[in-house]
C-alpha cells in the first residue's frame, strides 16, 4: 500500500511540477514576445516616418539615411531576440517534457515490477523471481539517483531564487542565466535608438508647427500665392514639442496642444473648400492639410510613446520586473514540488528495495522448506486410503509420523539418499538427526518434482519430508509439531 501510494503521489506531484514549470516558462515567453512586438512596431513607425510630410515639407535626405541605419538595428534586435527566445524556450520545454516522461515511466514500471515480483515470488518460479530481483535493483538505483538529482535541483532552485532577488535589487549589466529566456539589450544600442527617436520626434513636431504657424495662422492676401487659401478665424494652436533640441524634457506652453488632444482640437479649425482648394467657410486648415497633420502626428506620437520602452530596454526594467515576479509568485511552488518529488522518489526506492528483499527471502524460504504436506498426504481426515509399507522388516501405515525413529531407519534414509543420488545429483537428500527426529533436508536447490518414488525390489515407496509448521497451523497445538518424515501415497511440492 505504501509503495502504491508513493507511486500515485509521485505521478500527481510531477504533474503539478510540470504544470507550474510550464506556466513559469510561458510567463517569460510572453514577456519576451511583448518586447519583440514593441520592437517590430517601432520599426514600422520608423519606416512610416520616412514617408510622412506636411504640405511641401518632408524629412531631409540625411535624416532618412540615419533612420535607415536605426531601422536595421531595430530589426536585428527584434529578429535576434525572437530567435534566441524561441530556441531556448524550446530547449527548456523539451527538458521539462523529458523529466515528465521519465517520472511517469518510473512510477508505472515500479508498480508493474512490484506486482510481477510479488506474483512470481508467491508462485515460486525461481527464474522469473531472479529476473524481477535484478530489474528491481536496477530500478531502485535509478530512483535513488533521481531522488538525489531532484534534491540537488531543489537546492539549486532555492539558490537561484535568492540570487534572482539579489540581482533585481543590485542590478548589474553582467550576463545571467535568465538571459537565455528573456535577454536584455545592450545599453549602447538602446541609447542610440532612443536618441534617434527623440530627434525624429523633434523634427516632425517642428515640421507640423511650421505648417500651423507659418501657413495656417498667416493672415495674407491673394497676392501671397500658394500661402493664401482664404484662411480665416481663430489661430490654430501649435503642437507641443516634448523635447528641447538637446533632447531634454520640455514643458508645454499655455497656447500649445499636446499629442493626445491635438487631432481633436485641430478638427475645430477645418474649413470647407471649393474646387480650387480655397476655404469657403471660416477655418484655417484645409481637409488635406488636416489629414497630413494628423498622419504626421500619429507617427511622432508613436515614436514619443516608445521612448519609455527604449528606456526600459536600456535599463532592463521589464526583465527585472519579470524576475521579481517569478521570484515572488513562481519560485515557492517550484521549490516545494522539487523537494516533494525528491522525497517521493526516495520513498518509492526504499519501498521497492524492501519488496525485492521480501521476494528473495520468500523464495529462499520456499526452497529451504523442501516439501510441505498437503491435504492428500495421509492425515486421518484426508481421503487418501491407508496402506502399509514394509521397509526392512518394519510396517508403517500411510500418513504415519515416524516418532522415535529407530536406529535402523538411518539405513533406510541412507538407502534413499543413495538411490536418489544415483538417479540425479540434483535429487541428493542428506539425512540428519536433530532433537530426536530424523530430517531429510534438501542439499540441492534444483529439485523440482511433483512427487518422489523410491522402488525397492517390487515395493514402491512414496514419502515426503516436512520441515517446520504446516501453513496456517497455530502454535501450541499438535499441528505445530509436524517436522519429521511422513509416508504418503502422494504429495505436492509447494
C-alpha positions as MATLAB code, in Angstrom:
seq = 'XXXXXXXXXXXXXXXXXXXXXXXXXXXXXXXXXXXXXXXXXXXXXXXXXXXXXXXXXXXXXXXXXXXXXXXXXXXXXXXXXXXXXXXXXXXXXXXXXXXXXXXXXXXXXXXXXXXXXXXXXXXXXXXXXXXXXXXXXXXXXXXXXXXXXXXXXXXXXXXXXXXXXXXXXXXXXXXXXXXXXXXXXXXXXXXXXXXXXXXXXXXXXXXXXXXXXXXXXXXXXXXXXXXXXXXXXXXXXXXXXXXXXXXXXXXXXXXXXXXXXXXXXXXXXXXXXXXXXXXXXXXXXXXXXXXXXXXXXXXXXXXXXXXXXXXXXXXXXXXXXXXXXXXXXXXXXXXXXXXXXXXXXXXXXXXXXXXXXXXXXXXXXXXXXXXXXXXXXXXXXXXXXXXXXXXXXXXXXXXXXXXXXXXXXXXXXXXXXXXXXXXXXXXXXXXXXXXXXXXXXXXXXXXXXXXXXXXXXXXXXXXXXXXXXXXXXXXXXXXXXXXXXXXXXXXXXX';
ca = [
       0.000    0.000    0.000;
       2.816    2.397    0.883;
       4.570    1.610   -2.376;
       1.418    2.108   -4.480;
       0.539    5.318   -2.638;
       4.074    6.607   -3.202;
       3.903    5.923   -6.942;
       0.485    7.585   -7.191;
       1.683   10.620   -5.225;
       4.785   10.800   -7.426;
       2.621   10.878  -10.552;
       0.377   13.624   -9.135;
       3.304   15.706   -7.906;
       5.180   15.529  -11.201;
       2.049   16.751  -12.995;
       1.944   19.779  -10.689;
       5.668   20.369  -11.148;
       5.352   20.189  -14.922;
       2.324   22.497  -14.898;
       3.976   25.157  -12.725;
       7.252   24.955  -14.645;
       5.383   25.373  -17.924;
       3.479   28.363  -16.536;
       6.750   29.989  -15.474;
       8.218   29.413  -18.914;
       5.095   30.752  -20.626;
       5.225   33.857  -18.429;
       8.799   34.536  -19.546;
       7.858   33.822  -23.167;
       5.010   36.351  -23.052;
       7.372   38.987  -21.704;
       9.831   38.262  -24.496;
       7.094   38.266  -27.152;
       5.889   41.640  -25.872;
       9.383   43.070  -26.286;
       9.689   41.641  -29.791;
       6.290   43.071  -30.742;
       7.300   46.504  -29.450;
      10.489   46.421  -31.488;
       8.592   45.469  -34.630;
       6.003   48.223  -34.053;
       8.816   50.703  -33.530;
      10.376   49.588  -36.811;
       7.049   50.099  -38.594;
       6.707   53.640  -37.251;
      10.298   54.448  -38.154;
       9.614   53.257  -41.682;
       6.403   55.285  -41.841;
       8.176   58.417  -40.609;
      10.337   58.482  -43.742;
       7.276   58.946  -45.918;
       5.290   61.499  -43.936;
       5.178   65.129  -44.913;
       3.214   68.276  -44.222;
       2.377   70.315  -47.283;
       5.501   70.510  -49.370;
       7.841   69.736  -46.447;
       9.348   66.263  -45.896;
      12.211   64.744  -43.950;
      15.634   65.770  -45.260;
      17.660   63.051  -47.061;
      20.356   62.853  -44.385;
      17.705   62.150  -41.742;
      16.253   59.374  -43.889;
      19.686   57.765  -44.193;
      20.135   57.857  -40.443;
      16.684   56.388  -39.996;
      17.637   53.512  -42.303;
      20.539   52.649  -40.001;
      18.315   52.781  -36.952;
      15.735   50.579  -38.669;
      18.358   47.931  -39.387;
      19.430   47.871  -35.750;
      15.861   47.656  -34.509;
      15.048   44.901  -36.994;
      18.181   42.995  -35.966;
      17.247   43.331  -32.300;
      13.733   42.032  -32.929;
      14.906   39.068  -35.022;
      17.751   38.054  -32.704;
      15.545   38.353  -29.639;
      12.831   36.263  -31.308;
      15.248   33.545  -32.422;
      17.075   33.387  -29.111;
      13.869   33.239  -27.107;
      12.304   30.570  -29.337;
      15.389   28.363  -29.305;
      15.962   28.463  -25.574;
      12.254   28.116  -24.810;
      12.086   25.014  -26.996;
      15.135   23.540  -25.242;
      13.685   24.192  -21.791;
      10.270   22.843  -22.791;
      11.880   19.706  -24.209;
      13.821   19.201  -20.968;
      10.650   19.606  -18.890;
       8.800   17.117  -21.099;
      11.676   14.633  -20.772;
      11.622   14.910  -16.976;
       7.872   14.367  -17.020;
       8.143   11.255  -19.197;
      10.958    9.823  -17.051;
       8.977   10.248  -13.832;
       5.805    8.768  -15.351;
       7.711    5.780  -16.762;
       9.487    5.156  -13.454;
       6.241    5.302  -11.469;
       4.478    2.975  -13.933;
       7.345    0.492  -14.263;
       7.863    0.439  -10.494;
       4.243   -0.577   -9.890;
       4.417   -3.141  -12.701;
       7.663   -4.654  -11.369;
       6.322   -4.760   -7.811;
       3.169   -6.609   -8.871;
       5.024   -9.108  -11.071;
       7.712   -9.688   -8.460;
       5.150  -10.424   -5.758;
       3.170  -12.761   -8.036;
       6.274  -14.673   -9.175;
       7.545  -14.893   -5.594;
       4.275  -16.417   -4.383;
       4.109  -18.662   -7.432;
       7.621  -19.873   -6.718;
       9.083  -19.503  -10.195;
      12.721  -19.036   -9.280;
      13.935  -17.854  -12.686;
      11.301  -15.158  -13.025;
      11.844  -14.078   -9.427;
      15.552  -13.629  -10.077;
      14.750  -11.597  -13.192;
      12.413   -9.358  -11.207;
      15.018   -9.007   -8.460;
      17.667   -7.822  -10.910;
      15.225   -5.442  -12.591;
      14.065   -4.209   -9.196;
      17.603   -3.425   -8.038;
      18.248   -1.501  -11.248;
      15.060    0.482  -10.684;
      15.993    1.094   -7.040;
      19.316    2.520   -8.166;
      17.676    4.752  -10.776;
      15.103    6.110   -8.346;
      17.768    6.833   -5.725;
      19.861    8.663   -8.332;
      16.823   10.660   -9.498;
      15.980   11.473   -5.897;
      19.457   12.901   -5.461;
      19.143   14.857   -8.699;
      15.854   16.427   -7.608;
      17.293   17.196   -4.186;
      20.174   18.977   -5.899;
      17.676   20.693   -8.193;
      15.756   21.863   -5.135;
      18.890   23.382   -3.636;
      19.853   24.961   -6.955;
      16.387   26.446   -7.437;
      16.446   27.872   -3.906;
      19.864   29.446   -4.501;
      18.738   30.702   -7.911;
      15.650   32.374   -6.491;
      17.741   34.105   -3.839;
      20.251   35.167   -6.484;
      17.421   36.493   -8.668;
      16.142   38.664   -5.824;
      19.638   39.987   -5.194;
      20.120   40.666   -8.907;
      16.905   42.684   -9.016;
      17.929   44.762   -6.014;
      21.539   45.290   -7.133;
      21.170   45.271  -10.910;
      24.322   44.997  -12.989;
      24.878   44.588  -16.697;
      26.527   41.207  -16.170;
      25.280   38.258  -18.197;
      22.895   35.984  -16.298;
      21.294   32.601  -16.954;
      17.924   34.311  -17.265;
      19.183   35.996  -20.450;
      18.605   32.673  -22.213;
      14.835   33.195  -21.884;
      14.352   36.956  -21.574;
      17.587   38.671  -22.624;
      18.420   42.315  -22.061;
      19.598   44.582  -24.890;
      22.963   46.277  -24.984;
      22.767   49.746  -23.471;
      24.608   51.409  -26.365;
      22.157   50.049  -28.943;
      19.113   51.077  -26.936;
      20.584   54.530  -26.238;
      21.293   55.195  -29.915;
      17.784   54.143  -30.883;
      16.299   56.317  -28.142;
      18.289   59.360  -29.294;
      17.195   58.902  -32.901;
      13.544   58.590  -31.946;
      13.835   61.808  -29.919;
      15.496   63.594  -32.841;
      12.835   62.365  -35.207;
      10.045   63.401  -32.822;
      11.538   66.891  -32.517;
      11.851   67.177  -36.296;
       8.309   66.002  -37.035;
       6.795   68.336  -34.431;
       8.827   71.186  -35.890;
       7.501   70.424  -39.373;
       3.905   70.446  -38.138;
       4.375   73.676  -36.181;
       5.899   75.368  -39.213;
       2.839   74.434  -41.208;
       0.465   75.622  -38.469;
       2.278   78.846  -37.581;
       3.886   79.699  -40.910;
       0.966   78.892  -43.200;
      -2.378   78.261  -41.475;
      -2.121   81.132  -38.991;
      -0.998   83.688  -41.590;
      -3.374   86.486  -42.500;
      -2.321   87.142  -46.090;
      -3.883   88.497  -49.260;
      -4.281   86.663  -52.540;
      -1.004   88.122  -53.756;
       0.793   85.713  -51.348;
       0.313   82.926  -53.872;
       0.189   79.381  -52.522;
       0.262   80.651  -48.944;
      -3.218   82.108  -49.440;
      -6.273   79.851  -49.484;
      -8.724   82.219  -47.794;
      -7.855   81.079  -44.262;
      -9.625   82.987  -41.506;
     -10.883   82.715  -37.966;
      -9.140   81.932  -34.667;
      -5.497   80.868  -34.785;
      -4.676   77.167  -34.757;
      -2.791   76.137  -31.586;
       0.711   74.854  -32.169;
       1.727   71.320  -31.211;
       3.741   70.997  -28.020;
       7.241   69.729  -28.620;
       8.072   67.386  -25.695;
      11.831   67.843  -26.085;
      14.299   70.665  -26.344;
      16.779   70.490  -29.172;
      19.304   68.965  -26.768;
      16.834   66.054  -26.177;
      15.936   67.118  -22.647;
      12.346   67.225  -21.452;
      10.325   70.340  -22.231;
       7.090   71.543  -20.612;
       4.238   72.669  -22.851;
       3.272   76.340  -23.111;
      -0.270   77.501  -22.356;
      -1.147   78.122  -26.019;
       0.143   74.715  -27.189;
      -1.734   71.455  -27.518;
      -0.283   68.049  -26.602;
      -0.181   64.839  -28.656;
      -3.315   63.353  -27.123;
      -5.666   66.290  -27.766;
      -4.114   67.746  -30.928;
      -6.187   65.843  -33.504;
      -9.467   66.637  -31.754;
      -8.502   70.285  -31.269;
      -7.356   70.841  -34.847;
     -10.611   69.409  -36.200;
     -12.337   72.591  -34.972;
     -10.254   74.678  -37.405;
     -11.002   72.729  -40.591;
     -12.854   74.672  -43.279;
     -14.831   73.574  -46.278;
     -13.054   74.105  -49.584;
     -14.060   74.827  -53.141;
     -12.864   73.087  -56.260;
      -9.938   75.482  -56.400;
      -8.852   74.481  -52.867;
      -9.819   77.711  -51.126;
     -11.787   77.812  -47.882;
     -15.448   78.713  -48.348;
     -16.162   78.734  -44.602;
     -14.345   80.041  -41.585;
     -11.301   77.958  -40.808;
      -7.569   77.787  -41.219;
      -6.961   74.140  -42.112;
      -7.985   72.580  -45.381;
      -9.103   68.925  -45.115;
      -5.980   67.631  -46.862;
      -3.778   69.692  -44.560;
      -5.598   68.309  -41.547;
      -5.081   64.731  -42.764;
      -1.366   65.346  -43.313;
      -1.025   66.879  -39.882;
      -2.877   64.012  -38.201;
      -0.821   61.404  -40.088;
       2.423   63.030  -39.032;
       1.029   63.492  -35.524;
       0.322   59.766  -35.178;
       3.833   58.816  -36.256;
       5.503   61.365  -33.985;
       3.327   60.378  -31.028;
       4.145   56.711  -31.589;
       7.860   57.484  -31.612;
       7.437   59.553  -28.463;
       5.356   56.764  -26.905;
       8.157   54.227  -27.476;
      10.630   56.400  -25.609;
       9.799   54.821  -22.214;
      10.025   51.390  -23.816;
      13.538   52.143  -25.028;
      14.454   53.453  -21.588;
      13.063   50.203  -20.197;
      15.186   48.254  -22.648;
      18.245   50.314  -21.807;
      17.866   49.755  -18.060;
      16.464   46.203  -18.443;
      13.470   47.217  -16.327;
      10.968   44.747  -17.783;
      13.376   41.863  -17.289;
      13.937   42.915  -13.698;
      10.184   43.130  -13.141;
       9.747   39.676  -14.677;
      12.499   38.236  -12.483;
      10.947   39.831   -9.411;
       7.522   38.392  -10.246;
       8.961   34.931  -10.862;
      10.785   35.071   -7.544;
       7.640   36.080   -5.670;
       4.961   34.036   -7.463;
       6.659   31.026   -9.057;
       9.756   30.152   -7.023;
       7.964   28.922   -3.862;
       5.850   26.363   -5.719;
       8.801   25.110   -7.778;
      10.909   24.619   -4.642;
       8.019   22.827   -2.951;
       7.471   20.486   -5.905;
      11.162   19.582   -6.294;
      11.620   18.637   -2.631;
       8.375   16.631   -2.658;
       9.438   14.734   -5.777;
      12.845   14.010   -4.213;
      11.181   12.642   -1.058;
       8.657   10.585   -3.034;
      11.397    9.099   -5.213;
      13.323    8.136   -2.087;
      10.175    6.564   -0.602;
       9.437    4.633   -3.801;
      13.041    3.451   -3.963;
      13.045    2.325   -0.322;
       9.682    0.566   -0.711;
      10.839   -1.219   -3.839;
      14.051   -2.248   -2.077;
      12.037   -3.765    0.771;
       9.875   -5.580   -1.792;
      12.948   -7.002   -3.535;
      14.351   -8.220   -0.216;
      10.976   -9.792    0.575;
      10.995  -11.618   -2.774;
      14.442  -13.023   -2.039;
      13.532  -14.111    1.487;
      10.258  -15.662    0.360;
      11.936  -17.506   -2.498;
      14.688  -18.777   -0.208;
      12.133  -19.837    2.374;
      10.252  -21.867   -0.245;
      13.477  -23.545   -1.353;
      14.558  -24.430    2.194;
      11.149  -25.838    3.100;
      11.648  -28.711    0.714;
       8.305  -30.449    0.725;
       5.157  -29.456    2.575;
       2.304  -31.809    3.382;
      -0.923  -31.093    1.577;
      -4.445  -32.278    2.321;
      -3.805  -35.506    0.458;
      -0.725  -36.640    2.367;
      -2.390  -39.137    4.585;
      -3.596  -37.315    7.681;
      -6.523  -39.034    9.411;
      -9.016  -36.543    7.996;
      -7.839  -36.990    4.421;
      -9.499  -39.074    1.742;
      -6.310  -40.947    0.908;
      -6.720  -44.647    1.762;
      -4.328  -46.044    4.325;
      -1.749  -48.509    3.134;
       1.001  -50.366    4.861;
       4.606  -50.228    3.815;
       7.085  -52.910    4.759;
      10.533  -51.370    4.980;
      13.335  -53.620    6.169;
      11.006  -55.756    8.194;
       9.042  -52.868    9.765;
       5.477  -51.967    8.776;
       4.271  -48.337    8.544;
       0.852  -47.038    7.588;
       0.358  -44.249    5.108;
       0.310  -40.885    6.859;
       2.030  -42.226    9.948;
       4.524  -39.864   11.514;
       7.762  -41.557   12.413;
       8.272  -40.734   16.107;
      11.191  -42.206   17.980;
      12.848  -43.257   14.805;
      14.814  -46.446   15.411;
      18.451  -46.570   14.550;
      17.841  -49.000   11.720;
      15.801  -46.359    9.945;
      19.032  -44.485    9.343;
      19.959  -47.257    6.965;
      16.646  -46.631    5.179;
      17.449  -42.928    4.853;
      20.899  -43.773    3.621;
      19.470  -46.153    1.060;
      17.010  -43.464   -0.073;
      19.804  -40.937   -0.370;
      21.973  -43.310   -2.330;
      19.104  -44.232   -4.593;
      18.317  -40.549   -5.266;
      21.929  -39.636   -5.845;
      22.260  -42.431   -8.365;
      19.329  -41.087  -10.383;
      20.434  -37.454  -10.352;
      22.791  -35.297   -8.350;
      20.008  -32.753   -8.090;
      17.931  -35.154   -6.015;
      20.526  -35.764   -3.293;
      18.999  -35.784    0.197;
      21.180  -35.659    3.299;
      19.943  -37.413    6.462;
      20.353  -35.500    9.715;
      19.265  -36.212   13.280;
      18.141  -33.250   15.390;
      16.026  -33.159   18.570;
      15.406  -36.868   18.368;
      13.931  -36.664   14.860;
      15.412  -37.646   11.553;
      15.080  -34.965    8.862;
      15.981  -35.416    5.246;
      16.988  -31.897    4.306;
      17.431  -30.800    0.711;
      21.088  -30.204   -0.108;
      20.488  -29.043   -3.665;
      18.137  -26.204   -4.598;
      17.444  -27.597   -8.051;
      14.743  -30.113   -7.084;
      11.528  -29.516   -8.983;
       9.349  -32.614   -8.561;
       5.679  -33.243   -8.113;
       6.341  -36.409   -6.112;
       9.175  -38.787   -5.180;
       9.027  -42.520   -5.714;
      11.658  -44.935   -4.442;
      11.448  -48.565   -5.618;
      12.980  -51.381   -3.572;
      12.536  -54.543   -5.458;
       8.803  -54.820   -6.048;
       7.968  -52.282   -3.330;
       7.234  -48.690   -4.379;
       7.668  -46.202   -1.531;
       6.251  -42.683   -1.699;
       7.350  -40.282    1.016;
       7.583  -36.617    1.834;
       9.747  -34.555    4.133;
       8.314  -31.773    6.273;
      10.434  -29.072    7.889;
       8.661  -26.502   10.048;
       4.977  -25.934   10.738;
       2.113  -26.546    8.384;
       0.982  -23.399    6.610;
      -1.753  -21.802    8.699;
      -1.068  -24.019   11.748;
      -1.261  -22.264   15.105;
       1.305  -22.522   17.846;
       0.743  -24.594   20.994;
      -1.269  -27.186   19.103;
      -0.491  -30.649   17.950;
      -0.324  -29.383   14.391;
       2.605  -27.131   15.242;
       4.831  -30.188   15.734;
       4.923  -31.519   12.219;
       8.635  -31.616   11.489;
       9.758  -35.077   10.541;
       9.317  -37.800    7.970;
       5.936  -38.922    6.705;
       4.963  -41.741    4.403;
       2.366  -40.750    1.866;
       0.580  -42.165   -1.110;
       1.111  -38.836   -2.909;
       2.187  -35.304   -2.147;
       2.868  -31.956   -3.813;
       5.867  -29.722   -3.990;
       4.686  -26.209   -2.959;
];
